[in-house]
CSV table of C-alpha atoms in Angstrom, one decimal:
chain,number,residue,atom,x,y,z
A,1,MET,CA,-43.3,-2.3,-57.1
A,2,ALA,CA,-46.9,-3.5,-57.6
A,3,ILE,CA,-47.5,-4.5,-61.2
A,4,GLN,CA,-50.9,-3.2,-62.3
A,5,GLY,CA,-52.7,-3.6,-65.9
A,6,ALA,CA,-52.8,-6.1,-68.6
A,7,GLU,CA,-48.8,-8.0,-66.5
A,8,ALA,CA,-51.0,-8.3,-63.5
A,9,THR,CA,-54.2,-10.4,-65.2
A,10,TYR,CA,-51.9,-12.3,-66.4
A,11,ILE,CA,-49.9,-13.0,-64.2
A,12,MET,CA,-53.7,-14.0,-62.4
A,13,LEU,CA,-54.0,-16.4,-65.0
A,14,LEU,CA,-50.5,-17.8,-64.8
A,15,PHE,CA,-50.8,-19.3,-60.9
A,16,SER,CA,-54.1,-20.2,-61.3
A,17,VAL,CA,-53.7,-22.2,-63.8
A,18,ALA,CA,-50.1,-23.3,-62.2
A,19,PHE,CA,-52.5,-24.7,-58.7
A,20,PHE,CA,-55.0,-26.0,-60.9
A,21,CYS,CA,-51.8,-28.5,-62.7
A,22,ALA,CA,-49.7,-28.4,-58.8
A,23,ARG,CA,-52.7,-30.0,-57.4
A,24,PHE,CA,-53.9,-31.9,-60.4
A,25,LEU,CA,-51.0,-33.6,-60.7
A,26,LEU,CA,-49.4,-33.7,-56.7
A,27,ASP,CA,-52.5,-35.7,-56.3
A,28,ARG,CA,-52.6,-38.2,-58.6
A,29,LEU,CA,-48.8,-38.7,-58.3
A,30,VAL,CA,-47.7,-38.3,-55.6
A,31,TYR,CA,-50.7,-38.1,-52.2
A,32,LYS,CA,-52.8,-41.5,-53.3
A,33,PRO,CA,-50.3,-43.8,-54.4
A,34,LEU,CA,-48.9,-42.6,-51.0
A,35,ALA,CA,-52.6,-43.1,-49.2
A,36,VAL,CA,-53.1,-46.4,-50.6
A,37,TYR,CA,-50.1,-47.4,-49.6
A,38,LEU,CA,-50.3,-45.9,-46.1
A,39,PHE,CA,-53.9,-47.8,-45.3
A,40,SER,CA,-54.3,-50.8,-48.1
A,41,ARG,CA,-53.9,-52.7,-45.5
A,42,LEU,CA,-56.0,-51.7,-43.4
A,43,MET,CA,-59.6,-51.3,-44.4
A,44,ASN,CA,-61.9,-53.0,-46.7
A,45,ASP,CA,-62.7,-50.6,-49.7
A,46,GLU,CA,-65.0,-48.5,-49.2
A,47,ALA,CA,-63.9,-47.4,-45.8
A,48,LYS,CA,-60.0,-47.7,-47.7
A,49,GLN,CA,-61.9,-44.7,-50.8
A,50,VAL,CA,-63.2,-42.2,-48.1
A,51,LYS,CA,-60.0,-42.4,-45.7
A,52,ILE,CA,-57.4,-41.7,-49.4
A,53,VAL,CA,-60.2,-38.6,-50.0
A,54,LYS,CA,-59.5,-37.3,-47.3
A,55,PHE,CA,-55.9,-37.4,-47.2
A,56,SER,CA,-55.3,-36.2,-50.3
A,57,GLU,CA,-57.8,-34.0,-49.6
A,58,SER,CA,-55.6,-32.9,-46.2
A,59,ILE,CA,-52.2,-33.6,-47.2
A,60,TRP,CA,-53.1,-30.6,-50.6
A,61,LYS,CA,-54.1,-28.6,-47.9
A,62,LEU,CA,-50.8,-29.5,-45.5
A,63,THR,CA,-48.3,-28.6,-49.1
A,64,TYR,CA,-50.1,-25.7,-49.6
A,65,TYR,CA,-50.1,-23.6,-46.1
A,66,ALA,CA,-46.6,-24.9,-45.6
A,67,SER,CA,-45.5,-23.1,-49.0
A,68,VAL,CA,-47.1,-19.9,-48.6
A,69,GLN,CA,-45.6,-19.8,-44.6
A,70,ALA,CA,-42.4,-21.0,-46.3
A,71,TRP,CA,-43.0,-18.4,-49.5
A,72,VAL,CA,-44.0,-15.3,-46.2
A,73,LEU,CA,-41.2,-16.1,-44.3
A,74,SER,CA,-38.6,-16.0,-47.2
A,75,ILE,CA,-39.7,-12.5,-48.4
A,76,ILE,CA,-39.9,-11.5,-44.7
A,77,LYS,CA,-36.2,-12.4,-43.9
A,78,GLN,CA,-35.0,-9.8,-46.7
A,79,GLU,CA,-36.3,-7.2,-44.4
A,80,PRO,CA,-34.3,-5.4,-42.6
A,81,TRP,CA,-35.9,-4.8,-39.6
A,82,SER,CA,-36.6,-9.3,-39.5
A,83,LEU,CA,-32.8,-8.9,-38.5
A,84,ASP,CA,-32.1,-6.0,-36.6
A,85,LYS,CA,-34.7,-5.8,-33.6
A,86,MET,CA,-33.9,-2.3,-33.2
A,87,GLN,CA,-35.2,-0.9,-36.1
A,88,TYR,CA,-39.3,-2.6,-35.0
A,89,PHE,CA,-40.1,1.5,-32.9
A,90,ASP,CA,-37.2,3.4,-35.3
A,91,GLY,CA,-37.8,6.5,-34.7
A,92,TRP,CA,-40.8,6.4,-32.6
A,93,PRO,CA,-42.1,8.5,-30.7
A,94,ASN,CA,-39.5,11.6,-31.5
A,95,GLN,CA,-41.4,13.5,-28.6
A,96,TYR,CA,-41.0,14.4,-25.6
A,97,MET,CA,-42.1,11.8,-22.9
A,98,ALA,CA,-43.8,13.2,-19.5
A,99,TYR,CA,-46.1,11.9,-17.4
A,100,TYR,CA,-49.0,14.5,-16.2
A,101,SER,CA,-51.0,14.0,-13.6
A,102,ILE,CA,-54.9,14.7,-14.3
A,103,PRO,CA,-56.8,15.6,-11.1
A,104,PHE,CA,-59.5,12.6,-10.8
A,105,LEU,CA,-63.0,14.3,-10.7
A,106,ARG,CA,-65.1,12.3,-8.5
A,107,MET,CA,-68.6,12.4,-10.1
A,108,GLN,CA,-71.5,11.6,-8.4
A,109,PRO,CA,-74.4,9.4,-10.9
A,110,GLU,CA,-78.2,10.6,-10.8
A,111,PHE,CA,-78.9,6.9,-10.4
A,112,PRO,CA,-76.5,4.0,-8.6
A,113,THR,CA,-75.7,2.0,-11.3
A,114,SER,CA,-76.8,-1.8,-11.8
A,115,LEU,CA,-73.4,-3.3,-12.0
A,116,TYR,CA,-74.1,-5.9,-9.6
A,117,TYR,CA,-77.6,-7.3,-12.2
A,118,MET,CA,-75.5,-7.3,-14.3
A,119,PHE,CA,-73.1,-9.2,-13.6
A,120,ASN,CA,-74.9,-11.7,-11.7
A,121,THR,CA,-76.6,-12.0,-15.2
A,122,MET,CA,-74.1,-12.5,-17.1
A,123,LEU,CA,-72.6,-15.1,-14.3
A,124,LEU,CA,-76.1,-17.2,-14.7
A,125,THR,CA,-76.4,-17.3,-17.9
A,126,LEU,CA,-72.8,-18.1,-18.1
A,127,PHE,CA,-73.7,-20.8,-15.3
A,128,VAL,CA,-76.4,-22.2,-17.7
A,129,PHE,CA,-74.0,-22.1,-21.0
A,130,HIS,CA,-71.6,-24.7,-18.3
A,131,VAL,CA,-75.0,-26.7,-17.7
A,132,TYR,CA,-75.9,-27.2,-21.9
A,133,TRP,CA,-72.4,-28.0,-22.4
A,134,GLY,CA,-71.8,-30.7,-20.0
A,135,LYS,CA,-75.2,-32.1,-20.8
A,136,LEU,CA,-73.7,-32.2,-24.2
A,137,ILE,CA,-70.7,-33.8,-23.3
A,138,PHE,CA,-71.7,-36.4,-21.2
A,139,LEU,CA,-74.2,-37.5,-23.7
A,140,MET,CA,-71.8,-37.5,-26.6
A,141,ILE,CA,-69.2,-39.5,-24.2
A,142,LYS,CA,-72.3,-42.3,-24.2
A,143,LYS,CA,-73.1,-42.6,-26.8
A,144,GLN,CA,-69.8,-43.2,-27.7
A,145,LEU,CA,-69.5,-45.8,-25.0
A,146,ASN,CA,-72.8,-47.2,-26.2
A,147,ASN,CA,-71.6,-47.5,-30.5
A,148,ARG,CA,-68.7,-49.7,-29.0
A,149,GLY,CA,-65.9,-46.5,-30.6
A,150,GLN,CA,-67.7,-46.7,-33.8
A,151,VAL,CA,-68.8,-43.5,-34.6
A,152,GLY,CA,-72.5,-42.8,-35.1
A,153,ASP,CA,-75.2,-39.8,-34.8
A,154,ASP,CA,-73.8,-36.4,-33.2
A,155,VAL,CA,-76.3,-35.5,-30.7
A,156,ARG,CA,-75.6,-31.8,-31.1
A,157,SER,CA,-78.2,-31.8,-34.0
A,158,ASP,CA,-81.8,-32.8,-34.5
A,159,SER,CA,-82.1,-36.1,-36.8
A,160,GLU,CA,-84.5,-36.3,-39.8
A,161,GLU,CA,-86.2,-38.5,-38.5
A,162,GLU,CA,-86.8,-37.1,-35.3
A,163,GLU,CA,-89.2,-34.3,-37.2
C-alpha cells in the first residue's frame, strides 16, 4: 500500500510545507511567549534572548519527537502482533530441533598465539585513556571552581589565543 508516482511527490510537498508552518506558528504563538513568561524575571536582556532562542528550539524538538513517537505507537497498536505476544514468532521454527554433538578437534598451532601481549596492550591503552580523561575531568572541575560556577572556556579544545 505504498504511495507511488506523482501522488507521493504531492504528499511530500504537503508535509514539508505543513512542518514549516507548524514550526513557525508554534514558535511565534506558543514557545516564545512561554519562554518570555518563564525567563522574564530571572535574567537580563542578553542572557534572556539567548535562553529564549534555546528554549524554543528545545521545546520544538520535544514536540516533534513526542508527536513522532505517538504516531509510531498508534501505528504499532493497530498491528495484530503488538497485543498478542504469541504471534511474535508464529510458525518459527518449523523444523525438527535436536542437539548434535560435534567432536571437538584440538588443533595445534604452528606458533603460539600472542594473546597475552595483545591483552596487556589493550589494558595499557585503557589505562592511558583513563589517565587522560581523569586529567580532563579534574581540569574542568578546577576551572569551574575558579570561575565560581560561571561558564568558562572548555579545557578539551585549544583556544585561538594560544597559537
